């Protein structure tokens, strides 16, 4: 029962094909495409893949992009299914004011992080960080309740905002350093420390609210850039969204039982 997981972000579509919809399933193939190139998937990267029996994805873009992805999936007889945040899923409860308005990528990443934490040691609160085009910093207590989270611009958006709103700041990307002495380093260091500071404050908030030290898990395409500048202990996980999609698919399939039909959102 081959399973295709798809993560459509603001910049790229990432996909992974697994032997089964199970969080420990062997990975058969994976890849990524910039959004402007996704119309070539059916004739390109997906053309030689075996037929997936199930597909589950999360997408942060609108319906137009979703339709483009679904058109590429027409090479297979598989029903496209997309995660929408709900009040509860896979052990995590959603504390958002309007649960369905929580971004699907944030929800899936939290579920992936929660199960990764459960598999690695004692139950404890969590801070889940995604560093991409935008940055999100989520808080989960030790019961699995999503307490709330932060959204802030990623490195690229910060730099573009400063370039467009301030005269004379069209400069190359610099290095992160404690005491920048040129504009390039000042811009790069400022953006990096802004993200690191938001994570540090959230860890403090969770520590005070829960009375326990949270585990911090970071993911996202730009996560490696943040690693040297983080002031809190963290685990960097490349596949957190895929981890979450596998968990959701596994639990939904288990509820439907052997021989059940397609996954439903």
Short mmCIF file of C-alpha atoms in Angstrom, two decimals:
data_model
loop_
_atom_site.label_atom_id
_atom_site.label_comp_id
_atom_site.label_asym_id
_atom_site.label_seq_id
_atom_site.Cartn_x
_atom_site.Cartn_y
_atom_site.Cartn_z
CA UNK A 1 0.00 0.00 0.00
CA UNK A 2 2.29 2.76 -1.24
CA UNK A 3 1.72 6.22 0.22
CA UNK A 4 2.52 9.60 -1.34
CA UNK A 5 3.03 12.57 1.02
CA UNK A 6 3.03 16.10 -0.42
CA UNK A 7 4.02 19.35 1.28
CA UNK A 8 3.24 22.49 -0.74
CA UNK A 9 4.85 25.55 0.84
CA UNK A 10 5.21 29.15 -0.23
CA UNK A 11 8.22 28.45 -2.46
CA UNK A 12 8.50 24.72 -3.21
CA UNK A 13 6.50 21.51 -3.44
CA UNK A 14 8.19 18.66 -1.60
CA UNK A 15 7.06 15.06 -2.00
CA UNK A 16 7.98 11.65 -0.61
CA UNK A 17 6.79 8.15 -1.55
CA UNK A 18 6.69 5.54 1.24
CA UNK A 19 6.12 1.79 1.23
CA UNK A 20 3.09 2.17 3.53
CA UNK A 21 1.25 4.96 5.41
CA UNK A 22 3.16 4.33 8.62
CA UNK A 23 5.55 6.61 10.49
CA UNK A 24 8.35 4.02 10.30
CA UNK A 25 7.72 3.04 6.69
CA UNK A 26 10.69 2.77 4.30
CA UNK A 27 11.19 5.80 2.04
CA UNK A 28 11.10 4.79 -1.64
CA UNK A 29 11.68 8.14 -3.36
CA UNK A 30 11.54 11.87 -2.68
CA UNK A 31 12.04 15.17 -4.40
CA UNK A 32 11.21 18.87 -4.54
CA UNK A 33 10.17 21.37 -7.20
CA UNK A 34 9.85 25.13 -7.16
CA UNK A 35 6.20 26.09 -7.54
CA UNK A 36 6.73 27.49 -11.04
CA UNK A 37 7.84 24.02 -12.18
CA UNK A 38 5.14 21.79 -10.68
CA UNK A 39 3.28 21.46 -13.99
CA UNK A 40 6.16 19.25 -15.16
CA UNK A 41 5.90 16.67 -12.36
CA UNK A 42 3.68 14.17 -14.20
CA UNK A 43 6.05 13.99 -17.15
CA UNK A 44 9.18 14.36 -15.05
CA UNK A 45 9.93 13.23 -11.49
CA UNK A 46 6.64 11.34 -11.03
CA UNK A 47 6.60 9.60 -14.42
CA UNK A 48 8.64 6.58 -13.29
CA UNK A 49 7.21 6.22 -9.78
CA UNK A 50 5.10 3.21 -8.86
CA UNK A 51 1.40 3.86 -8.44
CA UNK A 52 0.61 5.21 -4.95
CA UNK A 53 -2.47 3.70 -3.31
CA UNK A 54 -3.05 6.68 -1.03
CA UNK A 55 -2.05 10.31 -1.01
CA UNK A 56 -2.20 12.93 1.72
CA UNK A 57 -0.84 16.43 1.56
CA UNK A 58 -0.78 19.81 3.21
CA UNK A 59 -0.82 23.07 1.30
CA UNK A 60 -0.52 26.69 2.40
CA UNK A 61 -1.38 28.22 -0.98
CA UNK A 62 -4.80 28.77 -2.50
CA UNK A 63 -7.16 26.66 -4.58
CA UNK A 64 -5.52 27.54 -7.88
CA UNK A 65 -2.22 25.96 -6.86
CA UNK A 66 -4.02 22.98 -5.36
CA UNK A 67 -5.74 22.37 -8.71
CA UNK A 68 -2.37 22.46 -10.49
CA UNK A 69 -1.04 19.79 -8.15
CA UNK A 70 -4.16 17.65 -8.54
CA UNK A 71 -3.83 17.84 -12.33
CA UNK A 72 -0.37 16.26 -12.01
CA UNK A 73 -1.81 13.51 -9.80
CA UNK A 74 -4.18 12.46 -12.60
CA UNK A 75 -1.49 10.12 -13.96
CA UNK A 76 -2.53 7.78 -11.13
CA UNK A 77 -5.84 6.42 -9.92
CA UNK A 78 -5.53 8.02 -6.50
CA UNK A 79 -7.90 10.48 -4.80
CA UNK A 80 -6.16 13.68 -3.65
CA UNK A 81 -6.65 14.29 0.07
CA UNK A 82 -5.53 17.44 1.89
CA UNK A 83 -5.19 18.05 5.61
CA UNK A 84 -7.31 20.77 7.16
CA UNK A 85 -6.67 21.67 10.79
CA UNK A 86 -9.33 20.35 13.14
CA UNK A 87 -10.13 20.48 16.83
CA UNK A 88 -8.25 17.23 17.50
CA UNK A 89 -6.07 14.84 15.53
CA UNK A 90 -3.53 12.14 16.38
CA UNK A 91 -3.23 13.08 20.06
CA UNK A 92 -2.94 16.85 19.58
CA UNK A 93 -5.79 19.22 20.48
CA UNK A 94 -6.13 22.57 18.77
CA UNK A 95 -6.34 25.64 21.01
CA UNK A 96 -6.72 28.11 18.14
CA UNK A 97 -9.74 30.43 18.44
CA UNK A 98 -11.02 29.04 15.12
CA UNK A 99 -9.28 25.66 14.70
CA UNK A 100 -9.90 25.31 10.96
CA UNK A 101 -8.10 28.63 10.33
CA UNK A 102 -4.80 27.30 11.61
CA UNK A 103 -2.39 26.72 8.74
CA UNK A 104 -2.28 23.09 7.66
CA UNK A 105 1.52 23.09 7.63
CA UNK A 106 1.65 24.31 11.24
CA UNK A 107 -0.88 21.67 12.34
CA UNK A 108 0.88 18.81 10.55
CA UNK A 109 4.30 19.85 11.86
CA UNK A 110 2.99 19.93 15.43
CA UNK A 111 1.53 16.45 15.09
CA UNK A 112 4.83 15.19 13.68
CA UNK A 113 6.77 16.82 16.51
CA UNK A 114 4.42 15.47 19.19
CA UNK A 115 4.83 11.88 18.04
CA UNK A 116 8.57 12.30 17.62
CA UNK A 117 8.75 13.48 21.23
CA UNK A 118 6.61 10.58 22.46
CA UNK A 119 8.90 8.11 20.71
CA UNK A 120 12.10 9.58 22.11
CA UNK A 121 11.49 9.89 25.85
CA UNK A 122 9.23 11.19 28.62
CA UNK A 123 6.22 13.35 27.80
CA UNK A 124 7.05 17.05 28.08
CA UNK A 125 5.91 20.39 26.63
CA UNK A 126 7.04 21.29 23.12
CA UNK A 127 8.15 24.31 21.15
CA UNK A 128 7.94 23.64 17.41
CA UNK A 129 9.76 26.01 15.05
CA UNK A 130 9.45 26.13 11.25
CA UNK A 131 11.95 28.35 9.46
CA UNK A 132 11.02 28.99 5.86
CA UNK A 133 9.58 31.87 3.85
CA UNK A 134 7.76 32.68 7.08
CA UNK A 135 8.74 31.54 10.56
CA UNK A 136 6.30 29.96 13.01
CA UNK A 137 6.95 29.20 16.69
CA UNK A 138 4.33 26.94 18.30
CA UNK A 139 3.71 25.96 21.93
CA UNK A 140 2.24 22.62 23.03
CA UNK A 141 1.74 21.59 26.65
CA UNK A 142 2.42 18.15 28.10
CA UNK A 143 -1.18 17.03 27.49
CA UNK A 144 -0.85 17.62 23.75
CA UNK A 145 -2.79 20.89 23.69
CA UNK A 146 -1.64 23.53 21.21
CA UNK A 147 -1.49 26.67 23.33
CA UNK A 148 -0.78 29.16 20.56
CA UNK A 149 2.03 30.32 18.34
CA UNK A 150 3.92 33.14 16.71
CA UNK A 151 4.26 34.05 13.03
CA UNK A 152 7.08 36.29 11.87
CA UNK A 153 8.81 36.97 8.55
CA UNK A 154 11.66 34.77 7.42
CA UNK A 155 15.11 36.02 6.50
CA UNK A 156 14.24 36.85 2.90
CA UNK A 157 11.08 38.79 3.72
CA UNK A 158 12.87 40.79 6.41
CA UNK A 159 15.66 41.78 4.02
CA UNK A 160 13.27 42.67 1.19
CA UNK A 161 11.17 44.77 3.54
CA UNK A 162 14.22 46.73 4.65
CA UNK A 163 15.48 47.14 1.10
CA UNK A 164 12.12 48.46 -0.12
CA UNK A 165 11.48 50.70 2.87
CA UNK A 166 14.93 52.12 3.52
CA UNK A 167 17.25 54.01 1.20
CA UNK A 168 20.67 52.58 0.41
CA UNK A 169 20.26 49.05 1.80
CA UNK A 170 20.70 47.07 -1.42
CA UNK A 171 23.67 45.12 -0.14
CA UNK A 172 24.88 41.49 -0.37
CA UNK A 173 23.95 38.93 2.27
CA UNK A 174 26.39 39.12 5.16
CA UNK A 175 27.48 36.97 8.05
CA UNK A 176 25.96 36.53 11.49
CA UNK A 177 28.20 38.02 14.17
CA UNK A 178 27.86 39.44 17.67
CA UNK A 179 28.95 42.98 16.80
CA UNK A 180 28.36 43.69 13.10
CA UNK A 181 30.56 46.43 11.67
CA UNK A 182 29.14 46.61 8.15
CA UNK A 183 25.62 46.86 6.74
CA UNK A 184 25.51 43.38 5.20
CA UNK A 185 26.44 41.70 8.48
CA UNK A 186 24.09 44.02 10.40
CA UNK A 187 21.10 43.01 8.26
CA UNK A 188 21.83 39.28 8.33
CA UNK A 189 22.58 39.29 12.06
CA UNK A 190 19.47 41.33 12.84
CA UNK A 191 17.14 38.94 11.06
CA UNK A 192 18.77 35.86 12.54
CA UNK A 193 18.69 37.19 16.09
CA UNK A 194 15.07 38.31 15.70
CA UNK A 195 14.07 34.71 14.95
CA UNK A 196 16.33 33.28 17.68
CA UNK A 197 14.90 35.77 20.17
CA UNK A 198 11.30 34.83 19.33
CA UNK A 199 12.13 31.16 19.93
CA UNK A 200 13.89 31.92 23.21
CA UNK A 201 10.92 33.96 24.48
CA UNK A 202 8.46 31.21 23.55
CA UNK A 203 10.59 28.64 25.39
CA UNK A 204 10.49 30.93 28.45
CA UNK A 205 6.71 31.34 28.16
CA UNK A 206 6.16 27.57 27.92
CA UNK A 207 8.56 26.90 30.78
CA UNK A 208 6.68 29.33 33.02
CA UNK A 209 3.20 28.24 31.91
CA UNK A 210 3.82 24.50 32.15
CA UNK A 211 6.33 24.41 35.00
CA UNK A 212 8.59 22.13 32.95
CA UNK A 213 11.42 22.48 30.47
CA UNK A 214 10.05 22.16 26.91
CA UNK A 215 11.68 20.19 24.14
CA UNK A 216 12.40 22.39 21.12
CA UNK A 217 12.16 20.90 17.60
CA UNK A 218 13.07 22.94 14.52
CA UNK A 219 12.35 22.24 10.86
CA UNK A 220 12.20 24.08 7.56
CA UNK A 221 14.46 24.78 4.62
CA UNK A 222 16.33 27.55 6.44
CA UNK A 223 16.60 25.74 9.77
CA UNK A 224 20.29 24.97 9.26
CA UNK A 225 21.01 28.71 8.98
CA UNK A 226 19.60 29.26 12.44
CA UNK A 227 21.46 26.41 14.14
CA UNK A 228 24.68 28.27 15.08
CA UNK A 229 22.75 31.24 16.51
CA UNK A 230 20.22 29.46 18.71
CA UNK A 231 20.44 30.12 22.44
CA UNK A 232 18.23 27.15 23.41
CA UNK A 233 18.79 23.44 22.95
CA UNK A 234 16.89 22.09 19.96
CA UNK A 235 16.59 19.15 17.60
CA UNK A 236 16.77 19.91 13.89
CA UNK A 237 14.43 17.63 11.91
CA UNK A 238 14.30 17.89 8.13
CA UNK A 239 11.21 15.75 7.57
CA UNK A 240 8.80 17.01 10.25
CA UNK A 241 5.89 17.70 7.87
CA UNK A 242 6.28 14.28 6.28
CA UNK A 243 6.45 12.75 9.78
CA UNK A 244 3.14 14.42 10.58
CA UNK A 245 1.49 13.32 7.34
CA UNK A 246 2.57 9.72 7.98
CA UNK A 247 1.15 9.79 11.51
CA UNK A 248 -2.17 11.25 10.33
CA UNK A 249 -2.44 8.75 7.48
CA UNK A 250 -1.59 5.84 9.78
CA UNK A 251 -4.17 6.80 12.39
CA UNK A 252 -6.92 7.49 9.87
CA UNK A 253 -6.29 4.18 8.16
CA UNK A 254 -6.34 2.37 11.52
CA UNK A 255 -9.73 3.92 12.35
CA UNK A 256 -11.16 2.78 9.03
CA UNK A 257 -9.75 -0.74 9.40
CA UNK A 258 -8.10 -3.15 6.95
CA UNK A 259 -9.33 -2.92 3.39
CA UNK A 260 -10.87 0.51 3.95
CA UNK A 261 -11.18 3.05 1.18
CA UNK A 262 -9.41 6.33 0.63
CA UNK A 263 -8.22 8.60 3.39
CA UNK A 264 -10.59 11.42 4.21
CA UNK A 265 -9.83 14.88 5.57
#
